[in-house]
Coordinates of C-alpha atoms and ligand atoms in Angstrom, one line a residue:
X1 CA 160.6 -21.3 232.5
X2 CA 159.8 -20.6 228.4
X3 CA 157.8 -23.2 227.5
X4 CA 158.9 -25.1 225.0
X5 CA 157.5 -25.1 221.2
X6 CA 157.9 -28.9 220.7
X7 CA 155.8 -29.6 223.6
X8 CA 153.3 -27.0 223.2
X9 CA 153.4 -27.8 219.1
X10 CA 152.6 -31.3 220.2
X11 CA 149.7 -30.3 222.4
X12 CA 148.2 -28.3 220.1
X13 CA 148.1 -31.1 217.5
X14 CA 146.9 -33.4 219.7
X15 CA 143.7 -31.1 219.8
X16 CA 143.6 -30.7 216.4
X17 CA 144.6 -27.3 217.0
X18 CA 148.4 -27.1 215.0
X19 CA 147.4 -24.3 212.6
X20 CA 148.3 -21.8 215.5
X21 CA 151.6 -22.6 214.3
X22 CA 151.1 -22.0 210.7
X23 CA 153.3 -19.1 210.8
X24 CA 156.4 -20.2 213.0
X25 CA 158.7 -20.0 210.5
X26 CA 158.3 -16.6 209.9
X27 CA 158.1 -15.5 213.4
X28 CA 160.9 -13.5 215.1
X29 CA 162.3 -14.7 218.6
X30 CA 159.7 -12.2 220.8
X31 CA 157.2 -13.6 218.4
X32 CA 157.6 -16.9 218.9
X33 CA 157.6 -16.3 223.1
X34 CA 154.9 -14.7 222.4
X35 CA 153.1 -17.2 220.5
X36 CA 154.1 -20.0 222.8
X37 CA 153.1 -17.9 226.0
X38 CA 149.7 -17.4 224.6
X39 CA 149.4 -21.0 223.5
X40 CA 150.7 -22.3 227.3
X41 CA 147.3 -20.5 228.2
X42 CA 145.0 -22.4 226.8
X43 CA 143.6 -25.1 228.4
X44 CA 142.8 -27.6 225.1
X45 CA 140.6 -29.7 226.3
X46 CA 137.4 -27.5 227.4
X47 CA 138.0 -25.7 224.3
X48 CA 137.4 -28.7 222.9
X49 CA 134.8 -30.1 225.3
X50 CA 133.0 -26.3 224.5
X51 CA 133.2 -26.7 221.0
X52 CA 131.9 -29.7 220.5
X53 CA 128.4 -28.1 221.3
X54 CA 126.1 -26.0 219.6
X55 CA 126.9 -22.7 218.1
X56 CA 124.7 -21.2 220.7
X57 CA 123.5 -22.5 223.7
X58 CA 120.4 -21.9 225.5
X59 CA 119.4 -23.1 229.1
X60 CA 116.2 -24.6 229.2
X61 CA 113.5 -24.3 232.3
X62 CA 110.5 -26.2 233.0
X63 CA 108.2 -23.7 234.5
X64 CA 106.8 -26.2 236.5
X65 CA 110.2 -26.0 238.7
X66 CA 110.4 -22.2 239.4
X67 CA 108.6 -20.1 241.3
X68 CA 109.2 -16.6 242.8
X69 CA 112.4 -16.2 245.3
X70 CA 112.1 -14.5 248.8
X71 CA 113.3 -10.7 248.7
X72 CA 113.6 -8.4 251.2
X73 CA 111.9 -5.5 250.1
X74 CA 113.5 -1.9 249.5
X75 CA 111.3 -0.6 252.5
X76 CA 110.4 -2.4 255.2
X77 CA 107.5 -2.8 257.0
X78 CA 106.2 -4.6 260.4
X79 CA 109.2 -6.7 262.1
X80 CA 111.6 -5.8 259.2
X81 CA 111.6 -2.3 260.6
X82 CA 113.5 -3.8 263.6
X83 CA 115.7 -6.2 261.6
X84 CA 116.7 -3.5 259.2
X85 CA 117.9 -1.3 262.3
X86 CA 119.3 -4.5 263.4
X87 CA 121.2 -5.5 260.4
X88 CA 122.5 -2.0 259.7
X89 CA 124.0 -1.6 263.6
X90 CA 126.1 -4.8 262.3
X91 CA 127.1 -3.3 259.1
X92 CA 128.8 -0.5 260.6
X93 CA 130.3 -2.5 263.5
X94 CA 131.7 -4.9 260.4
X95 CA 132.9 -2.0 258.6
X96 CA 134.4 -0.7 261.7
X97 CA 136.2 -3.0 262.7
X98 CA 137.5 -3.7 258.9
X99 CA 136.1 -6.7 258.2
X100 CA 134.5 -5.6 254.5
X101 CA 136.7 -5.4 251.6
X102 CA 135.6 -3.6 247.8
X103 CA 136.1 -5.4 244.6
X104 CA 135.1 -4.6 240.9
X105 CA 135.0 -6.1 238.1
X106 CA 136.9 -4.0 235.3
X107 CA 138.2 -6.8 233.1
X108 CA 135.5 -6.3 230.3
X109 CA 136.4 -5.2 226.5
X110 CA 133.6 -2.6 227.0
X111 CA 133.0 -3.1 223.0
X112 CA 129.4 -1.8 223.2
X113 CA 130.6 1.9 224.5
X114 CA 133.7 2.2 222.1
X115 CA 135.9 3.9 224.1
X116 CA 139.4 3.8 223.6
X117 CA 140.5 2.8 227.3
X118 CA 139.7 1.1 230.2
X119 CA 135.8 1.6 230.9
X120 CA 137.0 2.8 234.6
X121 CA 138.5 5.6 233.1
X122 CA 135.4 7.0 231.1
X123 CA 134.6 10.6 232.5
X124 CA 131.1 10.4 234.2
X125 CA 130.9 13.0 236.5
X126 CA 127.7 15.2 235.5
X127 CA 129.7 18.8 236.5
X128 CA 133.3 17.4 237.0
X129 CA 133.8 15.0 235.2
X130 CA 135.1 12.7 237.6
X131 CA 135.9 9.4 235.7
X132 CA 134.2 6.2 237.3
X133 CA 136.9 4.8 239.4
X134 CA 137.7 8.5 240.7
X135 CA 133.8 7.8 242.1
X136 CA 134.4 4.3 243.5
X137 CA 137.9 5.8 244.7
X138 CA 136.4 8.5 246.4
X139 CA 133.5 6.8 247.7
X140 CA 135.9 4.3 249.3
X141 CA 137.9 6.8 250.8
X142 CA 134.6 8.9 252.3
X143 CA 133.8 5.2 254.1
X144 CA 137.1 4.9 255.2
X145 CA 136.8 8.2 256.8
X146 CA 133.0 7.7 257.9
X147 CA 133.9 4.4 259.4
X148 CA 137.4 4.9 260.8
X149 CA 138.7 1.8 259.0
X150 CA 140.2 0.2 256.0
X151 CA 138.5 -1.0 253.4
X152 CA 141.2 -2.7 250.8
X153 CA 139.8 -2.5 247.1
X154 CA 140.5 -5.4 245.1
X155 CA 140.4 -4.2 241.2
X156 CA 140.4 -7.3 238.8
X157 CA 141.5 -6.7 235.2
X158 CA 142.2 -8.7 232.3
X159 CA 145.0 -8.6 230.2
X160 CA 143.1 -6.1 227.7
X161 CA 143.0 -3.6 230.7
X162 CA 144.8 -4.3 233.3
X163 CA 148.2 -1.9 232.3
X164 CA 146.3 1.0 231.2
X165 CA 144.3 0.5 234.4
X166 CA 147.5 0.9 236.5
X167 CA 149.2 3.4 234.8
X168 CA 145.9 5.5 235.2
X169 CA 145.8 4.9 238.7
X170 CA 149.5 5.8 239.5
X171 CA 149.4 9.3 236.9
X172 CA 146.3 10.3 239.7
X173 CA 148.2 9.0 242.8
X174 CA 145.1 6.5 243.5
X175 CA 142.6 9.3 243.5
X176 CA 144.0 9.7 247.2
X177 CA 144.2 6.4 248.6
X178 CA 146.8 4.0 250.0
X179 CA 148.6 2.7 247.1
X180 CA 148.9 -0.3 249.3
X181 CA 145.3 -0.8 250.0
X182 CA 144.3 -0.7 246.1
X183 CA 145.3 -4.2 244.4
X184 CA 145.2 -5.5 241.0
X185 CA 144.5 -8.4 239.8
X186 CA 144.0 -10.2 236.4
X187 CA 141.0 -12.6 235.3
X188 CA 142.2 -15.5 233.1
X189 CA 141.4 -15.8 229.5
X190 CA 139.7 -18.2 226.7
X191 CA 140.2 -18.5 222.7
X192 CA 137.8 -17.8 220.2
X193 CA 136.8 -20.5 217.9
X194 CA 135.7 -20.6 214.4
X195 CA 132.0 -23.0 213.9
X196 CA 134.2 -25.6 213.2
X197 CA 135.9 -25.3 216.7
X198 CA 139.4 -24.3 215.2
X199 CA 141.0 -21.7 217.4
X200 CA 141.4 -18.3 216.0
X201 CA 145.0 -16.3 215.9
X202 CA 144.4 -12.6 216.0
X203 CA 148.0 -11.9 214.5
X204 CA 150.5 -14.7 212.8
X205 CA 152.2 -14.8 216.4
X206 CA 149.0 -14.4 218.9
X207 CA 146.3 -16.3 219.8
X208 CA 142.6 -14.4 219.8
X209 CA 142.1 -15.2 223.6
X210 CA 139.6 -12.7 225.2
X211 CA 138.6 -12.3 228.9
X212 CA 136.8 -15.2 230.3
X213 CA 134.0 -13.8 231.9
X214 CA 133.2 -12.0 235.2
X215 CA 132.4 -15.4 236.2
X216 CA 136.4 -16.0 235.7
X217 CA 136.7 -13.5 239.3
X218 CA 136.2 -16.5 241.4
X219 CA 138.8 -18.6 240.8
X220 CA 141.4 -15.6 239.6
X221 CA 140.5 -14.4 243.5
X222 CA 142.1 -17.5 244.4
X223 CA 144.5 -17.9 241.8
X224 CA 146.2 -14.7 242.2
X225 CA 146.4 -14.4 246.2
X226 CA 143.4 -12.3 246.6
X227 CA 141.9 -15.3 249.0
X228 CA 144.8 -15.2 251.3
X229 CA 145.1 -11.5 251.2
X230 CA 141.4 -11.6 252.5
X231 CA 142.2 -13.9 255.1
X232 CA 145.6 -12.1 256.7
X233 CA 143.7 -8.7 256.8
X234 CA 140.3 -10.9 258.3
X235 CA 137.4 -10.1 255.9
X236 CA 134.6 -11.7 255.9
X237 CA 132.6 -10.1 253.3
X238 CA 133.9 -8.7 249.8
X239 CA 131.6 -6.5 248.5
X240 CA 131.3 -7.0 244.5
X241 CA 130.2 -4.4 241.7
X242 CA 130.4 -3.6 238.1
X243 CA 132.8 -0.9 236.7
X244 CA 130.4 0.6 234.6
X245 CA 128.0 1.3 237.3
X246 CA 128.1 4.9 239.0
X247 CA 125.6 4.7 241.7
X248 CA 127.4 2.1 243.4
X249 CA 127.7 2.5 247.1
X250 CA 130.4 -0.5 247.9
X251 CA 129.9 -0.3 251.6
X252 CA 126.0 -0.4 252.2
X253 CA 125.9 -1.3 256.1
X254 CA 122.1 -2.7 255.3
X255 CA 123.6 -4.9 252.8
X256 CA 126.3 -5.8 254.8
X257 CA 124.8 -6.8 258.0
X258 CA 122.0 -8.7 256.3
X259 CA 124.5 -10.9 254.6
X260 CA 126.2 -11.2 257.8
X261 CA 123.0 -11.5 260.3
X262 CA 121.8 -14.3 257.9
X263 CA 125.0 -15.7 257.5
X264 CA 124.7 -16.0 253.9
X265 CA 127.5 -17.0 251.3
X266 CA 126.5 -14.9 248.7
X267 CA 123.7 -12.3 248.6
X268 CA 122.5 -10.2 246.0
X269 CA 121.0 -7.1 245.3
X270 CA 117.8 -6.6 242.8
X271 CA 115.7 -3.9 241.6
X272 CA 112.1 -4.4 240.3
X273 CA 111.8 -4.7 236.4
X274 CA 110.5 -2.0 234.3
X275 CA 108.4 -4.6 232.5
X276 CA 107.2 -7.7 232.1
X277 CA 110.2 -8.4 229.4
X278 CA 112.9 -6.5 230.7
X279 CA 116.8 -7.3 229.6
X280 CA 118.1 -8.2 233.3
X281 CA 118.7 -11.2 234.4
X282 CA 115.7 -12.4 236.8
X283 CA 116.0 -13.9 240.6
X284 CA 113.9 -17.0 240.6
X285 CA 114.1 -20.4 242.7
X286 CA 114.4 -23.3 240.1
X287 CA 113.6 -26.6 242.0
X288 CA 114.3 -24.7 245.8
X289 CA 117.5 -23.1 244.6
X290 CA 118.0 -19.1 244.1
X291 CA 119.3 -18.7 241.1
X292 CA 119.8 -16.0 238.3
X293 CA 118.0 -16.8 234.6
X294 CA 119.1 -14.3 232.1
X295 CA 116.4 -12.8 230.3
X296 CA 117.2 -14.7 226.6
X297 CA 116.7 -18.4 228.1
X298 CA 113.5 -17.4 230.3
X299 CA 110.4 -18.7 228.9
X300 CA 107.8 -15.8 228.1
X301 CA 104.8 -17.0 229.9
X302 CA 107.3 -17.2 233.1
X303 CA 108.2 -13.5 232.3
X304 CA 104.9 -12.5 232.0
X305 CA 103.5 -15.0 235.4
X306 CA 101.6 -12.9 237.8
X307 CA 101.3 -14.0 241.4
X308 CA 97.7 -14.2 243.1
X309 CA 97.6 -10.6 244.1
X310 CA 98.5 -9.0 240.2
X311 CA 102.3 -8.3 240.8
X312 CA 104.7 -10.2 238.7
X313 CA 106.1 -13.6 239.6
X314 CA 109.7 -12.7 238.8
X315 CA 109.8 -9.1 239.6
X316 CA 113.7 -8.9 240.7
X317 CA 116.1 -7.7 237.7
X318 CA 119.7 -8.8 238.3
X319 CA 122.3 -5.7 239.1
X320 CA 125.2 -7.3 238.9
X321 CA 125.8 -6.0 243.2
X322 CA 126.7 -9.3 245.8
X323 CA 128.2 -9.7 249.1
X324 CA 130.5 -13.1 249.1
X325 CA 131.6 -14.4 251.9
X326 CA 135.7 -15.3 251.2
X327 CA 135.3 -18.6 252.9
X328 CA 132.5 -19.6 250.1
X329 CA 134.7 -18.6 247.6
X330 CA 138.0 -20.3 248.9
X331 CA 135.1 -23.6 249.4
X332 CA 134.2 -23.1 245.6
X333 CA 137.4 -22.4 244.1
X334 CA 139.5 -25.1 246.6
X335 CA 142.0 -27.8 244.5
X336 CA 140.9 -25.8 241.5
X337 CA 137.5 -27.6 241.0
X338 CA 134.9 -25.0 240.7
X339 CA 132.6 -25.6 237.7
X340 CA 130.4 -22.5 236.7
X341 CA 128.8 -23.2 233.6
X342 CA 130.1 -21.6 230.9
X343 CA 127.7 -19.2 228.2
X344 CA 128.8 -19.3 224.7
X345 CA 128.4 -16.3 222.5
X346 CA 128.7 -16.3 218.7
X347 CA 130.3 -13.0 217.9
X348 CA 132.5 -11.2 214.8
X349 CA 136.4 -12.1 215.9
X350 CA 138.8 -10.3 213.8
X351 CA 141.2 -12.9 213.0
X352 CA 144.1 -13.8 210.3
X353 CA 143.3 -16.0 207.4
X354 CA 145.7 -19.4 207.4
X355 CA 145.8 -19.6 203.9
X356 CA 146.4 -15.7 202.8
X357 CA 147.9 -14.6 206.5
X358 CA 145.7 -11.7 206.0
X359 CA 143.9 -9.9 208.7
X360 CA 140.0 -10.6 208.3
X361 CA 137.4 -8.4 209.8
X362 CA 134.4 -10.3 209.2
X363 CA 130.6 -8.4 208.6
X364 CA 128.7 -11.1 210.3
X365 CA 129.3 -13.2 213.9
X366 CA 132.0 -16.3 212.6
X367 CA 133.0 -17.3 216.1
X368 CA 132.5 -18.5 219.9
X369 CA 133.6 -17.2 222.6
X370 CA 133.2 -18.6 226.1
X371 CA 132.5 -16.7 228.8
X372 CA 131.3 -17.6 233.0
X373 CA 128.4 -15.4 234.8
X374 CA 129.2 -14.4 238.6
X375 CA 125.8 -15.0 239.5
X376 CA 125.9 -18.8 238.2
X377 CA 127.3 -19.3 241.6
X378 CA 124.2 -18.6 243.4
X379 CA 122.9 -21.7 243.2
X380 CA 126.2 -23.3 244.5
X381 CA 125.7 -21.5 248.1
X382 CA 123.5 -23.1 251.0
X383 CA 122.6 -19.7 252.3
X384 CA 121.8 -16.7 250.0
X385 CA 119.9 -13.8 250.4
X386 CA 118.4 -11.0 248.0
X387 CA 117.4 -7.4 249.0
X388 CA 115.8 -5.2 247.1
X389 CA 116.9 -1.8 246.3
X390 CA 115.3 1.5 244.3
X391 CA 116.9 1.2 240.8
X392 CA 117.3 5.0 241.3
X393 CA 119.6 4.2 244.4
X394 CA 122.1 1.7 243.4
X395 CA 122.0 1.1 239.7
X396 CA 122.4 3.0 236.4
X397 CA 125.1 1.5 234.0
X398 CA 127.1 2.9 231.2
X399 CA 127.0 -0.2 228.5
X400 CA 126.5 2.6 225.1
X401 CA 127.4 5.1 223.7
X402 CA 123.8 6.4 223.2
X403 CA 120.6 5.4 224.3
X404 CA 119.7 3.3 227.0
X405 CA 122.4 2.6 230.0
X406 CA 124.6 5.1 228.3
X407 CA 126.9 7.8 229.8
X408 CA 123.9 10.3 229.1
X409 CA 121.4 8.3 230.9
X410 CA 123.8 7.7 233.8
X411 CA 124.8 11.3 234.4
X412 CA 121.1 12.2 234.7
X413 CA 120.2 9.6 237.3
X414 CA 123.1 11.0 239.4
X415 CA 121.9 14.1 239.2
X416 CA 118.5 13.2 240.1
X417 CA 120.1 11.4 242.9
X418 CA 121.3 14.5 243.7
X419 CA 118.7 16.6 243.9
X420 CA 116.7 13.8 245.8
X421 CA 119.1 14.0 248.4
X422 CA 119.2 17.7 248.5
X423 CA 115.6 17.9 248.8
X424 CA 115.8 14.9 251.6
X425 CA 118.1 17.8 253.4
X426 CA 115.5 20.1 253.3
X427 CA 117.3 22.3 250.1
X428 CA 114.6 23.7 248.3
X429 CA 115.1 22.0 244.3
X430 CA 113.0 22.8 241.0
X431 CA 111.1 20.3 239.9
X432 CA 111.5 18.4 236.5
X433 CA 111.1 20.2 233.5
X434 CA 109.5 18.1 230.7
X435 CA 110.8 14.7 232.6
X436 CA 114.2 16.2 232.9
X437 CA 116.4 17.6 236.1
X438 CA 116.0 21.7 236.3
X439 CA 119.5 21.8 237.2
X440 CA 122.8 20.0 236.6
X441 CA 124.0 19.5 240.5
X442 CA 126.8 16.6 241.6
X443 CA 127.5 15.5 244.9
X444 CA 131.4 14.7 245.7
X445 CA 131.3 11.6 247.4
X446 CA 133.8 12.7 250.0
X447 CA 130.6 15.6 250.4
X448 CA 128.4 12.4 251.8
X449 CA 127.8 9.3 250.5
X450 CA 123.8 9.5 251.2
X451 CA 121.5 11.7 251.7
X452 CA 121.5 11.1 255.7
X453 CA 125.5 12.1 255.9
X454 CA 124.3 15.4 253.6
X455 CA 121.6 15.9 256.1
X456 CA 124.5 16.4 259.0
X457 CA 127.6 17.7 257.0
X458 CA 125.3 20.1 255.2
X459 CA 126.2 23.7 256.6
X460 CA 123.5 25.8 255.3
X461 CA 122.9 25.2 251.4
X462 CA 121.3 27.3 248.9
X463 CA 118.3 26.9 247.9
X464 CA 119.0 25.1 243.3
X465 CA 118.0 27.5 240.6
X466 CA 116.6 26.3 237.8
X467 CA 119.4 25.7 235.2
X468 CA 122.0 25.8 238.0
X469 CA 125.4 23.7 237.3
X470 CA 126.4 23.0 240.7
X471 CA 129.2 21.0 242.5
X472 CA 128.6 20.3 246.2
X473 CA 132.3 19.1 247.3
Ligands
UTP501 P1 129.6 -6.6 230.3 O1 128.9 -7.8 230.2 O2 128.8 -5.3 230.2 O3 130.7 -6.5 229.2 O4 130.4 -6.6 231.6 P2 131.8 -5.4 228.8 O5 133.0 -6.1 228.3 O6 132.0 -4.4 229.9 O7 131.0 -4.6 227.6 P3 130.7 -5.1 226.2 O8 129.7 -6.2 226.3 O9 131.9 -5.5 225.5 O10 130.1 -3.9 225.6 C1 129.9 -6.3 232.9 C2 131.0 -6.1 233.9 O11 131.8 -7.3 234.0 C3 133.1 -7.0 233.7 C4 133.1 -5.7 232.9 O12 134.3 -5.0 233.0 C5 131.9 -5.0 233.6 O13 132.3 -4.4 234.8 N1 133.8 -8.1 233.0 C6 133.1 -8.6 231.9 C7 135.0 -8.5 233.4 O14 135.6 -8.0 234.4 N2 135.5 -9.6 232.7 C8 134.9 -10.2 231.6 O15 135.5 -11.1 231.1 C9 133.7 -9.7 231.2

């Protein structure tokens, strides 16, 4: 069903908001649907509710409520030895008997790295140039095989990526997996608004809605069937990950079976912080309740707390990896009530001016936007768990175009990856040169998927030359 303008114009004025129809009269028919289907979207009166506070808003801790969380450490030691065993025997049996399912977030407007396309589709690979879902593709498909099961990938977009997304995946034929086991789905949206809480249009016949945040997976998983597909193919843990993250390895039996063993809702992965004042968000337990505090609203003393022993208090950097169990999400998201707290950015928003109808790209931040965090729903599980992981392992994102977490940075922690694994297989590798790989080597994922699987499949490898550009496939 259209909707209908006179109900949607009255809507919008009862919000204050009429000026999105400043230009109706000039509108053709498609502009007008398009104007009104945009308008349908928004939900007026959180906008409203949202604008009605500060330009910025900033969380605010008493550090006499948090104190360090529990974390399983990156290597065990003493009875974890056995539990780790434990925990990865029930990985695999979960993955064989298809109980995990893959999602990623690729929703994201990826402004930072200025590419032209979806993020997903950026070219990574340090010899081939696989882009990043060809990695997650074929790392997916190498489990499948290793595991002899299916493991359904769940790929949420937004409406900024998600046709580009499918178009790219049917051109490459799903970088070799079942069409039918790859499904999209798209994250809902919110409006920009200017300081004075007027919503921005981005043309005379759209509304400047963006992405809502990948907080905004939870209840699209349930808003777009993703809940009951889950449930008909009996998964019990959906493995969650970033698209701009390479290292990823989406079906970790350790992580797996310790989410399952401790029967937690929602698990997480961290990696220790560089420093003290590192730009991750930190695992900490405010009042007895894991939770994530991004780095901007935690007091400094708190980043800098030591514990007893020297080491820091809040030692575990947020990477954006979790384990959710369906059932908590279907708990959270049930009748349409779930309330993640929503982060409000004050940005530059290209937007037309109502008086001129001219496009405006302004020089300095002129509006919110309103975006949810996945890890805000930490604190909404009973049972959680965080294991630690080497950053070198699991985590190495592409956010720039140059610098830090940049394609350069991330091509050179795969190949160091690489070479660990090679040398883990007994290859003979040259050592860094000036801090710097001696060779350019990449692993295909359908190769092995760690350094144990490269171990067995490896007939006889040379030993790496220094300056080598090498492709193990
Ligand atoms: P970032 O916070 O890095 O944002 O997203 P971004 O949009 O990719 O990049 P910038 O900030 O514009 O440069 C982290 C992850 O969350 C996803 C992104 O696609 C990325 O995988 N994301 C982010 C969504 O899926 N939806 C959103 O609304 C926001």
């Amino acid at each position: 069903m259209p909707a209908d303008p006179t109900t949607m114009r009255a809507r919008a004025a009862e919000f204050d908001q009429e000026h999105l129809f400043a230009f109706w009269n000039e509108l053709d028919e498609g502009q007008r649907s398009a104007l009104l289907a945009d308008v349908e979207r928004i939900d007026f009166g959180l906008v409203q509710k949202l604008s009605a506070t500060g330009v910025t808003e900033q969380a605010t801790y008493d550090p006499k409520q948090i104190e360090a969380p529990e974390v399983l450490p990156a290597d065990p030691t003493g009875a974890l030895v056995e539990r780790y065993a434990t925990a990865r025997e029930r990985g695999v049996a979960m993955l064989r008997a298809s109980k995990v399912a893959a999602m990623v977030v690729a929703g994201g407007q990826g402004t930072r790295l200025g590419y032209d396309a979806p993020k997903g589709s950026f070219p990574i690979g340090p010899v081939s140039n696989k882009s990043l879902f060809q990695l997650f593709a074929e790392n997916i498909r190498a489990s499948q095989q290793r595991y002899g099961c299916r493991l359904p990938w769940y790929i949420m977009t937004s409406e900024a990526t998600d046709a580009d997304t499918r178009t790219y995946f049917e051109e490459n034929k799903y970088f070799g997996l079942e069409p039918g086991e790859v499904t999209f789905f798209q994250q809902g949206v919110m409006p920009a608004v200017d300081d004075a809480g007027r919503i921005l249009l981005a043309e005379r016949h759209r509304v400047a809605l963006s992405p809502n945040g990948h907080g905004g997976s939870l209840t699209a998983l349930a808003e777009r069937g993703v809940l009951d597909d889950l449930a008909m193919r009996g998964v019990e843990a959906l493995s969650y990950f970033q698209v701009d993250n390479p290292l990823i390895a989406p079906a970790d039996p350790l992580f797996i079976g310790l989410h399952a063993l401790e029967q937690s809702q929602m698990s997480s992965i961290a990696v220790v912080k560089v420093d003290d004042l590192e730009k991750v968000g930190n695992f900490a337990k405010v009042g007895g309740k894991l939770q994530v505090i991004e780095y901007s609203d935690l007091p400094e003393e708190l980043a800098r707390a030591k514990n007893p022993d020297g080491t820091r208090m809040l030692n575990g950097g947020s990477v954006a990896i979790h384990m959710l169990a369906p059932q908590f999400v279907r708990a959270l998201t049930g009748g349409g009530a779930l309330q993640l707290p929503w982060h409000i950015a004050h940005k530059k928003v290209a937007h037309i001016d109502l008086s001129t109808g001219k496009a405006v790209q302004p020089d300095k931040p002129n509006a919110r936007k309103f975006e949810m965090f996945i890890f805000d729903a930490i604190p909404l599980a009973e049972r959680t768990l965080v294991l630690e992981q080497h950053r070198r392992d699991c985590f190495s994102p592409v956010k720039n175009a140059t610098g830090v977490d940049s394609p350069e940075t991330a091509r050179r922690d795969l190949v160091r990856r690489a070479l660990r694994w090679l040398a883990e297989s007994g290859v003979k590798v040259p050592p860094e040169q000036d801090g710097e790989p001696a060779a350019t080597v990449e692993i295909s994922p359908l190769r092995a998927l760690d350094a144990e699987q490269l171990r067995a499949n490896a007939p006889k490898l040379d030993a790496v030359q220094p300056g080598a550009r090498l492709m193990i496939e």
